PDB file of C-alpha atoms in Angstrom:
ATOM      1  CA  UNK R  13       0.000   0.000   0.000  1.00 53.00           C
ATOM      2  CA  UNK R  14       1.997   2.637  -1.067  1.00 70.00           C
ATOM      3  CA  UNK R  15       1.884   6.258   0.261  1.00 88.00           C
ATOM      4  CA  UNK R  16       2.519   9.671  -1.660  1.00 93.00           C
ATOM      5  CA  UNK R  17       4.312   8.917  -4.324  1.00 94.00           C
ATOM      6  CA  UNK R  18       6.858  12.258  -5.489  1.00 96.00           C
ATOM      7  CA  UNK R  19       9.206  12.308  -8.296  1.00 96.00           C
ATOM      8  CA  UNK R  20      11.847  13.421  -8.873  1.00 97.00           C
ATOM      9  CA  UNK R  21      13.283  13.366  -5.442  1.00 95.00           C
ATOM     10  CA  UNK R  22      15.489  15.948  -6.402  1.00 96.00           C
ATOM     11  CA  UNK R  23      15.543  18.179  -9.513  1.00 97.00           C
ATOM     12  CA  UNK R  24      18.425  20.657 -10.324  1.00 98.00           C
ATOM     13  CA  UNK R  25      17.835  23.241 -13.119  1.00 97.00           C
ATOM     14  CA  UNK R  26      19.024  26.089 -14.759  1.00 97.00           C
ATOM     15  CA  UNK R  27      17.571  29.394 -14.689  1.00 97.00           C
ATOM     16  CA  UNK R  28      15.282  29.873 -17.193  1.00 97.00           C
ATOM     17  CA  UNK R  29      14.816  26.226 -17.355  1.00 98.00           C
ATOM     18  CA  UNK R  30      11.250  24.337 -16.760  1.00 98.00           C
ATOM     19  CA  UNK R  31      10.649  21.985 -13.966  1.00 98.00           C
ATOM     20  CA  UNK R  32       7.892  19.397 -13.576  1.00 98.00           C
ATOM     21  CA  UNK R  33       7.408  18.096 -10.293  1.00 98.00           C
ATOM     22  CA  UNK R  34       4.954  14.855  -9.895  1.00 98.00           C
ATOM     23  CA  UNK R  35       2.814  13.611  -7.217  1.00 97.00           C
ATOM     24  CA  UNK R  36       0.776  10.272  -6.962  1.00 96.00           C
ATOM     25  CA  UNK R  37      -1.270   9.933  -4.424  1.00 94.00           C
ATOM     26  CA  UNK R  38      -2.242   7.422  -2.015  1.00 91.00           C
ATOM     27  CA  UNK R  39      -4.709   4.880  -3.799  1.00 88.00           C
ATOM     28  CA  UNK R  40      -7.853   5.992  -2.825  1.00 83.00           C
ATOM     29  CA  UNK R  41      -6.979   9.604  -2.331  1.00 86.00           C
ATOM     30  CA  UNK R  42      -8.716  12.478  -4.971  1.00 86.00           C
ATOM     31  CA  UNK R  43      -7.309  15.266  -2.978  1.00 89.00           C
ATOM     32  CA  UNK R  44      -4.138  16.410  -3.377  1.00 93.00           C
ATOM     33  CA  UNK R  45      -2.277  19.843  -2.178  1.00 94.00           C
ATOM     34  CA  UNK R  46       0.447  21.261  -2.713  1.00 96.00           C
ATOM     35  CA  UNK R  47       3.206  22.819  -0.549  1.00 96.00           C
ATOM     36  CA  UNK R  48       6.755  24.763  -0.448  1.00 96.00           C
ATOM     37  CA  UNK R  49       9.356  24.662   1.933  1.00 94.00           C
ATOM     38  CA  UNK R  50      11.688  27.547   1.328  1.00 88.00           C
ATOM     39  CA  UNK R  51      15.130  26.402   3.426  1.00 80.00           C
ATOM     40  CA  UNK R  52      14.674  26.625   7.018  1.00 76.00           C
ATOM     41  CA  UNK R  53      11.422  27.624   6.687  1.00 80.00           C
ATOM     42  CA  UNK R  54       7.749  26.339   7.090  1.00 85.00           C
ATOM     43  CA  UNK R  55       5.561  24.839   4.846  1.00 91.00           C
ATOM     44  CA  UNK R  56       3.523  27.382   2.644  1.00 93.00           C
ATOM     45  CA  UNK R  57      -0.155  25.887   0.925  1.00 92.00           C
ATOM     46  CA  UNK R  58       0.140  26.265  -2.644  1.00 95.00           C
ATOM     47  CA  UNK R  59      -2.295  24.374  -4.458  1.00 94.00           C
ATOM     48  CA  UNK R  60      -5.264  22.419  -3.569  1.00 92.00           C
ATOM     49  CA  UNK R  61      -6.644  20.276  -6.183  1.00 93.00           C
ATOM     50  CA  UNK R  62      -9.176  17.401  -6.894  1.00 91.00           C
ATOM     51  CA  UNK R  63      -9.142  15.251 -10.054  1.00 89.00           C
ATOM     52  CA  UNK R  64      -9.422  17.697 -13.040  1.00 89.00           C
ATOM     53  CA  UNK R  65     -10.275  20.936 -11.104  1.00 92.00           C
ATOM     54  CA  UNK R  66      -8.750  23.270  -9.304  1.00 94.00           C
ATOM     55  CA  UNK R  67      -9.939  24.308  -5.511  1.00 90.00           C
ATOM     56  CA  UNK R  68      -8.068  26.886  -4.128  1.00 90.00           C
ATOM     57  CA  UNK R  69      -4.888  28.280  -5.499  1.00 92.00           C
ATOM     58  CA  UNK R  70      -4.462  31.161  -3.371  1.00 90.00           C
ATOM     59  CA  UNK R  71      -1.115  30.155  -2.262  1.00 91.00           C
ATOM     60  CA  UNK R  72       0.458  29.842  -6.146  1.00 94.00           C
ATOM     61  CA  UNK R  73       2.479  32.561  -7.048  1.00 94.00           C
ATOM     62  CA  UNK R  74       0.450  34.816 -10.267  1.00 91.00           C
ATOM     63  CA  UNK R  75       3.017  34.093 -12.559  1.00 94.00           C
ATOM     64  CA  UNK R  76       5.220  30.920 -14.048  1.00 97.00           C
ATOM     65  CA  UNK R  77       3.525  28.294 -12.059  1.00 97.00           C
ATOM     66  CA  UNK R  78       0.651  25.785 -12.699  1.00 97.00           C
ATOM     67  CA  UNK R  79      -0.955  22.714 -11.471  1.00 97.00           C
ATOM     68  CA  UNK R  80      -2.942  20.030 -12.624  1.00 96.00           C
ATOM     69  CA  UNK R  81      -4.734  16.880 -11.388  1.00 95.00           C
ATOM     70  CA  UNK R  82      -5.357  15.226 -14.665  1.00 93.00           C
ATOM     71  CA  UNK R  83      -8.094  12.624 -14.223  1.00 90.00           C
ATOM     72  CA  UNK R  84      -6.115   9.910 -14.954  1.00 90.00           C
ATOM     73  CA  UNK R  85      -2.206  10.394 -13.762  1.00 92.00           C
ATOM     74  CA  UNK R  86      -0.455  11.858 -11.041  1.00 95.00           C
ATOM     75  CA  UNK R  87      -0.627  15.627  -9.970  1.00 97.00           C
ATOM     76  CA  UNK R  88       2.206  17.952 -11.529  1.00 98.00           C
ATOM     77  CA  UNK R  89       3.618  20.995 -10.043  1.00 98.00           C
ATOM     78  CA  UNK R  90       5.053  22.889 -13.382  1.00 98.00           C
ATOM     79  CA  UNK R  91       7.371  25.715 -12.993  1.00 98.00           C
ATOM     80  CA  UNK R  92       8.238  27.552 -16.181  1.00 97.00           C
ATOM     81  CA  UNK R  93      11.418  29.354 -16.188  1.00 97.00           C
ATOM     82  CA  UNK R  94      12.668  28.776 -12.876  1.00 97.00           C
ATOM     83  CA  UNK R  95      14.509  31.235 -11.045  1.00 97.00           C
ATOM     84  CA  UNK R  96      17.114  31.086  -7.912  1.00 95.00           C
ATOM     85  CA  UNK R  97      14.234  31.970  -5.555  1.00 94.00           C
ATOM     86  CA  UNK R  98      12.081  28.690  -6.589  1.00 96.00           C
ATOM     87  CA  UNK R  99      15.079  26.260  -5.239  1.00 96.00           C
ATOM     88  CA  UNK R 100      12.889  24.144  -2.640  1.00 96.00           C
ATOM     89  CA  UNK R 101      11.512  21.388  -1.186  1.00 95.00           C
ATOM     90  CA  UNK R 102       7.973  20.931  -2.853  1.00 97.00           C
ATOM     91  CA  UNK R 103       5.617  18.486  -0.618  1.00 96.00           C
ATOM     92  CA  UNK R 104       2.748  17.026  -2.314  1.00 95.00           C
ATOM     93  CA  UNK R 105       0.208  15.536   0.502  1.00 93.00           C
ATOM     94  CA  UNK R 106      -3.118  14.003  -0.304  1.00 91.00           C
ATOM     95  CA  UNK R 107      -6.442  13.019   1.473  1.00 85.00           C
ATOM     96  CA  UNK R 108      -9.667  10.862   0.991  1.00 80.00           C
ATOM     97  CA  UNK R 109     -11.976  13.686   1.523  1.00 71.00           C
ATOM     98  CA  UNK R 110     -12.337  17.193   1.662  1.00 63.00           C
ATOM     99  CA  UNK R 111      -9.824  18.117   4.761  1.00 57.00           C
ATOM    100  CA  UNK R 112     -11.954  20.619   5.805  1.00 57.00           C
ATOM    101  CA  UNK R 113     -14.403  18.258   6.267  1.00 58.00           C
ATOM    102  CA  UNK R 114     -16.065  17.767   9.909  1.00 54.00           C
ATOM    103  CA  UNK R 115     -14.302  14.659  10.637  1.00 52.00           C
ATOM    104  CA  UNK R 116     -11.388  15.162   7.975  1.00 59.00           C
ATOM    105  CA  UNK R 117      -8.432  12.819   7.627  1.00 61.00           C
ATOM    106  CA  UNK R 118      -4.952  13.713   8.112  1.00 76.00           C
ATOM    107  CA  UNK R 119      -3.093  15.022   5.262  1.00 83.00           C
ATOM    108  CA  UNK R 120      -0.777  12.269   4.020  1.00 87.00           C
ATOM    109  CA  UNK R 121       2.924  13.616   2.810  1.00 91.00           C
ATOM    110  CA  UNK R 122       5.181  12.337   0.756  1.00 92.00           C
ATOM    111  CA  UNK R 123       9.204  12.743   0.182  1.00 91.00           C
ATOM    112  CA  UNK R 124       9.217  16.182  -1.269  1.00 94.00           C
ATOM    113  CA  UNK R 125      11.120  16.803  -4.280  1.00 96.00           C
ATOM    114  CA  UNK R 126      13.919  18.976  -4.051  1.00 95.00           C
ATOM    115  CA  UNK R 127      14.444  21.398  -6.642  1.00 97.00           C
ATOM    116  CA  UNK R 128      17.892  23.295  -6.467  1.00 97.00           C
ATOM    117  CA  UNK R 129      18.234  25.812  -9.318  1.00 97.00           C
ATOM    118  CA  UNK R 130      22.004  27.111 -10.589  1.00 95.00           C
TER     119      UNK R 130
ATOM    120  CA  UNK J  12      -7.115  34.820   9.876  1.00 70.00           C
ATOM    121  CA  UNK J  13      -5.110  31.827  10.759  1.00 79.00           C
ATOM    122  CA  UNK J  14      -2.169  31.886  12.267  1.00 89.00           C
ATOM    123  CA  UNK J  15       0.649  29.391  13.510  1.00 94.00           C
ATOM    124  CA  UNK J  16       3.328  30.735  16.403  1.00 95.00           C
ATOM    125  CA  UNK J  17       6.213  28.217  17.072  1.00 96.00           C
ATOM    126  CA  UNK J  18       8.401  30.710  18.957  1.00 94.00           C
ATOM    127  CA  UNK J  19      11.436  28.441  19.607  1.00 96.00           C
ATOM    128  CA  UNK J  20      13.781  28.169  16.780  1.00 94.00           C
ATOM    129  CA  UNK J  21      15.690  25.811  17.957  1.00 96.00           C
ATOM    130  CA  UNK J  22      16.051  23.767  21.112  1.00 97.00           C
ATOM    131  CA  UNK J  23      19.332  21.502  22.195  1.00 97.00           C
ATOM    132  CA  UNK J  24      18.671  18.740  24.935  1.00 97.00           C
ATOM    133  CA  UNK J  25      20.982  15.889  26.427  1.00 97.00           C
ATOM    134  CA  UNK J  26      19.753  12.779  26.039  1.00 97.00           C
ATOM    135  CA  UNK J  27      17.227  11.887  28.442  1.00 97.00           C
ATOM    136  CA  UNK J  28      15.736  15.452  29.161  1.00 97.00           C
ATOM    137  CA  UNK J  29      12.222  16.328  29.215  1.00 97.00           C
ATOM    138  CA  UNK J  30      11.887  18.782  26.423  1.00 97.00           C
ATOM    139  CA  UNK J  31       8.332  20.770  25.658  1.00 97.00           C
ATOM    140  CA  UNK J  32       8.057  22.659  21.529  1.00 98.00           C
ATOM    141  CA  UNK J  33       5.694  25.417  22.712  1.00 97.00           C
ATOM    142  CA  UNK J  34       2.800  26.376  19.781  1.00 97.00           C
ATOM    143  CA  UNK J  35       0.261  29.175  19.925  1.00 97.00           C
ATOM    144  CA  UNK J  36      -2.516  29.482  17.547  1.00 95.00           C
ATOM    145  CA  UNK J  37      -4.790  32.723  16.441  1.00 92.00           C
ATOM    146  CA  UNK J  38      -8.046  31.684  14.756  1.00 86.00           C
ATOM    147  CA  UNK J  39     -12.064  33.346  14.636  1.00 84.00           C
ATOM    148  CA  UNK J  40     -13.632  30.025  14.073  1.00 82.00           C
ATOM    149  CA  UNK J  41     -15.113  27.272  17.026  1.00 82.00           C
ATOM    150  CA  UNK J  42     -14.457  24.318  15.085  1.00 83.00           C
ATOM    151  CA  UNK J  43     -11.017  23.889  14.095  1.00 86.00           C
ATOM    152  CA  UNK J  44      -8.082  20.926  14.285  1.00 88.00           C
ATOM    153  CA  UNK J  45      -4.246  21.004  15.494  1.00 91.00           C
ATOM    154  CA  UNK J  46      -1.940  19.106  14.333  1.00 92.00           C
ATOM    155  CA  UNK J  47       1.880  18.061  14.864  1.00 95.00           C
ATOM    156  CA  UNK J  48       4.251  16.196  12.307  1.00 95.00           C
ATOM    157  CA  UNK J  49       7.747  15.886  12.516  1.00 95.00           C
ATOM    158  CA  UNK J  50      10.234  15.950   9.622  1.00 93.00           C
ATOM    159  CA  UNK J  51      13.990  13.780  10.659  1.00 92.00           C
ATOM    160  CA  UNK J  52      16.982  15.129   8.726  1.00 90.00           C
ATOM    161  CA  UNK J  53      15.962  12.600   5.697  1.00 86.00           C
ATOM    162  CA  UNK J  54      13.074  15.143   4.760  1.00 86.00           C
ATOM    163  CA  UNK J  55       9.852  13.588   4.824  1.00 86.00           C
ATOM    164  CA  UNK J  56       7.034  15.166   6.933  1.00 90.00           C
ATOM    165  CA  UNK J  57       5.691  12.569   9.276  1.00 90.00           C
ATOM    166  CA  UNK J  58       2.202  12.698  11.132  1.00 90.00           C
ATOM    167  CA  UNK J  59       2.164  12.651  15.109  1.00 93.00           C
ATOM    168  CA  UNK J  60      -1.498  14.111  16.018  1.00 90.00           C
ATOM    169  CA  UNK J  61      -4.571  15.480  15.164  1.00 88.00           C
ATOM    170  CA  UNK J  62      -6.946  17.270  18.141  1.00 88.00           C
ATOM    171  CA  UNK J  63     -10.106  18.895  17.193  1.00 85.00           C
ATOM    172  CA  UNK J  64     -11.339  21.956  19.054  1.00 86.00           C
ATOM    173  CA  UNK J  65     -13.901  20.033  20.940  1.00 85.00           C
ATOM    174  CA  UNK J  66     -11.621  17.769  22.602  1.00 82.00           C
ATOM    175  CA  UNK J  67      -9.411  19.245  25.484  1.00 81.00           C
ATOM    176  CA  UNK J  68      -8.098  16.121  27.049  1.00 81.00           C
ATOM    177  CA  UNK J  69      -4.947  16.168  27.140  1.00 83.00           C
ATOM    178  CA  UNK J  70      -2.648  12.677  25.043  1.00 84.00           C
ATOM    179  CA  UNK J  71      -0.124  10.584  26.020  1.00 86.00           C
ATOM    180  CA  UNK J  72       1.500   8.486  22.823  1.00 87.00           C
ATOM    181  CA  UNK J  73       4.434   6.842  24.515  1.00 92.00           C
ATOM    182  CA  UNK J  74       7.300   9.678  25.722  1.00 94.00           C
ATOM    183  CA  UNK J  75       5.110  12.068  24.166  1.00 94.00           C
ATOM    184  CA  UNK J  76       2.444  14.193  24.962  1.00 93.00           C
ATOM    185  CA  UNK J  77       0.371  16.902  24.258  1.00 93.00           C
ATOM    186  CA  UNK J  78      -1.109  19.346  26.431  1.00 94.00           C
ATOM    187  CA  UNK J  79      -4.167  21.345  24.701  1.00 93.00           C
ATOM    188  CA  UNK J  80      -5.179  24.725  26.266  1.00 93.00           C
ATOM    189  CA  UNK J  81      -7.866  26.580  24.347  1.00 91.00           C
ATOM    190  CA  UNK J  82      -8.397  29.480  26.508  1.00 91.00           C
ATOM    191  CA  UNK J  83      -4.571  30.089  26.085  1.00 94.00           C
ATOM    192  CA  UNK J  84      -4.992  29.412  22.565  1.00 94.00           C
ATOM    193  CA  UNK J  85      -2.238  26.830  22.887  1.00 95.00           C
ATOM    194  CA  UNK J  86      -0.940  23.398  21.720  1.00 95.00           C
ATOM    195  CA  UNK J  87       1.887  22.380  23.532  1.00 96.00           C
ATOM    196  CA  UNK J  88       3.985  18.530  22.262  1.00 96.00           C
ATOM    197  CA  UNK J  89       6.544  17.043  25.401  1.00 96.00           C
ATOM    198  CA  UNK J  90       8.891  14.474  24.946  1.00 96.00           C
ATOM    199  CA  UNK J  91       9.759  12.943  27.799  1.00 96.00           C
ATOM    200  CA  UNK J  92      13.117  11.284  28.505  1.00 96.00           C
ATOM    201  CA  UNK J  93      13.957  12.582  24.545  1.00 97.00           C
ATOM    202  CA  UNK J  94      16.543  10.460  22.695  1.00 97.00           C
ATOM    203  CA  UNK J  95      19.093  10.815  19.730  1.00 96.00           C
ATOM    204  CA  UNK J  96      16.144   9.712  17.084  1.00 95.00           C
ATOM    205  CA  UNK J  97      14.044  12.437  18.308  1.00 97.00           C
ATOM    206  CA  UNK J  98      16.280  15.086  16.506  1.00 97.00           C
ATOM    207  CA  UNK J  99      13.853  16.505  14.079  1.00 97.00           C
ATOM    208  CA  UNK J 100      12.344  19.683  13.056  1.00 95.00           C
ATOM    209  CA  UNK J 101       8.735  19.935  14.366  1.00 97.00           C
ATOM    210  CA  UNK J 102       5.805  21.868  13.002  1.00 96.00           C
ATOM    211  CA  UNK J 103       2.567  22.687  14.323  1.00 96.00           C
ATOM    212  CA  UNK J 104      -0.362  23.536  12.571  1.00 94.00           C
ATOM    213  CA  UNK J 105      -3.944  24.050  12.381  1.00 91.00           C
ATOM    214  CA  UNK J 106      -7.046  23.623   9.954  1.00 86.00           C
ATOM    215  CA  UNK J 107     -10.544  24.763  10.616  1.00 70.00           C
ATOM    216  CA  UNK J 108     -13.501  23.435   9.207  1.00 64.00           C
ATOM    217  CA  UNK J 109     -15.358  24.547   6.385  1.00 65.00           C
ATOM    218  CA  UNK J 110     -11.281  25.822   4.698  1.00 68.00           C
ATOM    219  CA  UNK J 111      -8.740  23.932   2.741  1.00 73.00           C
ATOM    220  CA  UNK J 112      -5.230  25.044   3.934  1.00 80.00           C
ATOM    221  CA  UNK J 113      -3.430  23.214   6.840  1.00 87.00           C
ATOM    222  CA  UNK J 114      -1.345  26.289   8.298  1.00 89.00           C
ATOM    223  CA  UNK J 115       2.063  25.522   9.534  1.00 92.00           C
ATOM    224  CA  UNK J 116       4.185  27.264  12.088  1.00 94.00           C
ATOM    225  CA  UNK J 117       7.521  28.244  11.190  1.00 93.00           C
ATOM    226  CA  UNK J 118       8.660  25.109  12.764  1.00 95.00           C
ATOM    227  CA  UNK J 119      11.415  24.073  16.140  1.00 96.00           C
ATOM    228  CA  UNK J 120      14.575  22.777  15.109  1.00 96.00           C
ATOM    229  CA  UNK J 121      14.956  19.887  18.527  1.00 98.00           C
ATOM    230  CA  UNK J 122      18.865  18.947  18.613  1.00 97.00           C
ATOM    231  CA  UNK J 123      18.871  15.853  21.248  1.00 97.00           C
ATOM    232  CA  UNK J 124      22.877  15.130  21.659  1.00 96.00           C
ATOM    233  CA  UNK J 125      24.179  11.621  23.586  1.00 94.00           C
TER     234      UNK J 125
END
């Protein structure tokens, strides 16, 4: 029974460069969000997504970065032409239901993928 | 608005001490949860507990516990007798219900040397 599946662990790109970060989540899981971890810092919500829409992206920054939860697939992160300030640890985490649900599960994490632009 | 305070930084034990990660929480709404994970050095974020607002009593899991205060607006984790493994980063956070984000403090760096 595998948990939140991320890949790549770690990504390293050029400026300017794309990045596509993946998330699978736990079978049985249509929600999925989205967080950043700048270094030594918190976690900050991105994304939240269920299969092919979008809930709440209040947390994505306006410009150069999307989502999607393609109804069949994983979830992909997609930064487009990445800058020094994007280098972090991205955390996908998903959940059966709604996690603002009375009752709500816990929000299951995976890995994170590292992304470390030069 | 929601909001996460984890005012420790970071916090260095010896081996065996009784250590408590303080967290303080600012939210409008009566139904909310708290949560703690932990994240080791390898990365991963790793679930410890979930409390919802109704529920005051405090938990014992083990060497840790949790002390819930709501009229101090406070969620409190202790390890007792804390060990080498323990060294982690720890982040409390909070959800309410009827919104989407899980809001995470800024997180306390626990250093536990032999």
């Amino acid at each position: 029974n595998a948990g939140v599946m991320q890949n790549p662990r770690h990504l390293v790109r050029r400026r300017g460069q794309e990045a596509r970060l993946r998330c699978s989540p736990m079978k049985g899981h249509s929600h999925v969000y989205w967080y950043r971890q700048l270094p030594e810092e918190g976690l900050k919500f991105m994304v939240y997504l269920q299969k092919e829409n979008i809930i709440d992206e209040s947390g994505m920054p306006k410009e150069r970065f999307s989502a999607e939860f393609p109804k069949e697939g994983p979830s992909i992160l997609r930064i487009q032409q990445v800058v020094r300030g994007d280098s972090a640890a991205y955390f996908c985490a998903s959940s059966p239901i709604r996690s603002g649900t009375l009752g709500a599960n816990v929000l299951t994490f995976g890995a994170g993928s590292r992304l470390t632009v030069l | 608005a929601q909001k996460v305070t984890q005012a420790q930084t970071e916090i260095s034990v010896v081996e065996k001490e009784d250590v408590t990660l303080d967290c303080v929480y600012e939210t409008r709404d009566t139904t909310y949860y708290l949560f703690w994970y932990k994240q080791p050095p390898s990365g991963e974020l790793v679930f410890l507990i979930r409390r919802n607002s109704f529920d005051e009593q405090n938990e014992i899991s083990g060497r840790y516990s949790w002390n819930f205060q709501k009229s101090t607006s406070s969620f409190n984790f202790t390890i007792t007798a804390s060990q080498v493994v323990d060294s982690a980063v720890y982040f409390c956070a909070q959800l309410y219900t009827g919104g989407f984000k899980t809001i995470f403090g800024a997180g306390t760096r626990l250093f536990v040397k032999a």
